[in-house]
């Protein structure tokens, strides 16, 4: 059973956001600002993708 492009993107965003959160937690525990910054960038990218997908879906209705 093939997976649709939307489900692949959703999976990619969820895994990326989880990785970003992991980087933030690890960076906070090790007090590494570079790791926390990388995690924040990943989370912001995932949030941006989510908001763009929501806006696109809203305009198609």
PDB file of C-alpha atoms in Angstrom:
ATOM      1  CA  UNK A   1       0.000   0.000   0.000  1.00  0.00           C
ATOM      2  CA  UNK A   2       1.666   3.251  -1.122  1.00  0.00           C
ATOM      3  CA  UNK A   3       1.891   6.184   1.281  1.00  0.00           C
ATOM      4  CA  UNK A   4       0.575   9.538   0.078  1.00  0.00           C
ATOM      5  CA  UNK A   5       2.820  12.589  -0.178  1.00  0.00           C
ATOM      6  CA  UNK A   6       0.850  14.377   2.559  1.00  0.00           C
ATOM      7  CA  UNK A   7       1.418  11.507   5.004  1.00  0.00           C
ATOM      8  CA  UNK A   8       5.128  11.419   4.160  1.00  0.00           C
ATOM      9  CA  UNK A   9       5.411  15.154   4.818  1.00  0.00           C
ATOM     10  CA  UNK A  10       3.486  14.831   8.072  1.00  0.00           C
ATOM     11  CA  UNK A  11       5.757  12.027   9.228  1.00  0.00           C
ATOM     12  CA  UNK A  12       8.840  14.036   8.267  1.00  0.00           C
ATOM     13  CA  UNK A  13       7.617  17.105  10.187  1.00  0.00           C
ATOM     14  CA  UNK A  14       6.708  15.078  13.292  1.00  0.00           C
ATOM     15  CA  UNK A  15      10.066  13.298  13.360  1.00  0.00           C
ATOM     16  CA  UNK A  16      11.860  16.599  12.795  1.00  0.00           C
ATOM     17  CA  UNK A  17       9.952  18.315  15.592  1.00  0.00           C
ATOM     18  CA  UNK A  18      10.718  15.438  17.966  1.00  0.00           C
ATOM     19  CA  UNK A  19      14.400  15.695  17.036  1.00  0.00           C
ATOM     20  CA  UNK A  20      14.294  19.452  17.653  1.00  0.00           C
ATOM     21  CA  UNK A  21      12.733  18.961  21.055  1.00  0.00           C
ATOM     22  CA  UNK A  22      15.344  16.318  21.868  1.00  0.00           C
ATOM     23  CA  UNK A  23      18.110  18.755  20.887  1.00  0.00           C
ATOM     24  CA  UNK A  24      16.654  21.462  23.111  1.00  0.00           C
ATOM     25  CA  UNK A  25      16.376  19.121  26.100  1.00  0.00           C
ATOM     26  CA  UNK A  26      19.864  17.705  25.561  1.00  0.00           C
ATOM     27  CA  UNK A  27      21.311  21.181  25.065  1.00  0.00           C
ATOM     28  CA  UNK A  28      19.649  22.416  28.253  1.00  0.00           C
ATOM     29  CA  UNK A  29      20.914  19.488  30.292  1.00  0.00           C
ATOM     30  CA  UNK A  30      24.465  19.880  28.954  1.00  0.00           C
ATOM     31  CA  UNK A  31      24.203  23.702  28.943  1.00  0.00           C
ATOM     32  CA  UNK A  32      25.157  23.798  25.278  1.00  0.00           C
ATOM     33  CA  UNK A  33      23.690  26.877  23.567  1.00  0.00           C
ATOM     34  CA  UNK A  34      24.609  25.649  20.079  1.00  0.00           C
ATOM     35  CA  UNK A  35      22.573  22.475  20.534  1.00  0.00           C
ATOM     36  CA  UNK A  36      19.636  24.423  21.957  1.00  0.00           C
ATOM     37  CA  UNK A  37      19.820  26.845  19.028  1.00  0.00           C
ATOM     38  CA  UNK A  38      19.824  24.000  16.515  1.00  0.00           C
ATOM     39  CA  UNK A  39      16.808  22.456  18.224  1.00  0.00           C
ATOM     40  CA  UNK A  40      14.987  25.780  18.196  1.00  0.00           C
ATOM     41  CA  UNK A  41      15.643  26.195  14.467  1.00  0.00           C
ATOM     42  CA  UNK A  42      14.309  22.708  13.749  1.00  0.00           C
ATOM     43  CA  UNK A  43      11.178  23.372  15.823  1.00  0.00           C
ATOM     44  CA  UNK A  44      10.613  26.708  14.072  1.00  0.00           C
ATOM     45  CA  UNK A  45      10.985  25.011  10.688  1.00  0.00           C
ATOM     46  CA  UNK A  46       8.454  22.351  11.659  1.00  0.00           C
ATOM     47  CA  UNK A  47       6.060  25.013  12.921  1.00  0.00           C
ATOM     48  CA  UNK A  48       6.438  26.974   9.692  1.00  0.00           C
ATOM     49  CA  UNK A  49       5.709  23.889   7.592  1.00  0.00           C
ATOM     50  CA  UNK A  50       2.653  23.114   9.720  1.00  0.00           C
ATOM     51  CA  UNK A  51       1.294  26.655   9.404  1.00  0.00           C
ATOM     52  CA  UNK A  52       1.866  26.692   5.635  1.00  0.00           C
ATOM     53  CA  UNK A  53       0.038  23.375   5.270  1.00  0.00           C
ATOM     54  CA  UNK A  54      -2.867  24.678   7.357  1.00  0.00           C
ATOM     55  CA  UNK A  55      -3.082  27.869   5.288  1.00  0.00           C
ATOM     56  CA  UNK A  56      -2.982  25.913   2.047  1.00  0.00           C
ATOM     57  CA  UNK A  57      -5.706  23.590   3.202  1.00  0.00           C
ATOM     58  CA  UNK A  58      -7.870  26.526   4.289  1.00  0.00           C
ATOM     59  CA  UNK A  59      -7.594  28.220   0.873  1.00  0.00           C
ATOM     60  CA  UNK A  60      -8.604  25.068  -1.033  1.00  0.00           C
ATOM     61  CA  UNK A  61     -12.008  24.895   0.660  1.00  0.00           C
TER      62      UNK A  61
END
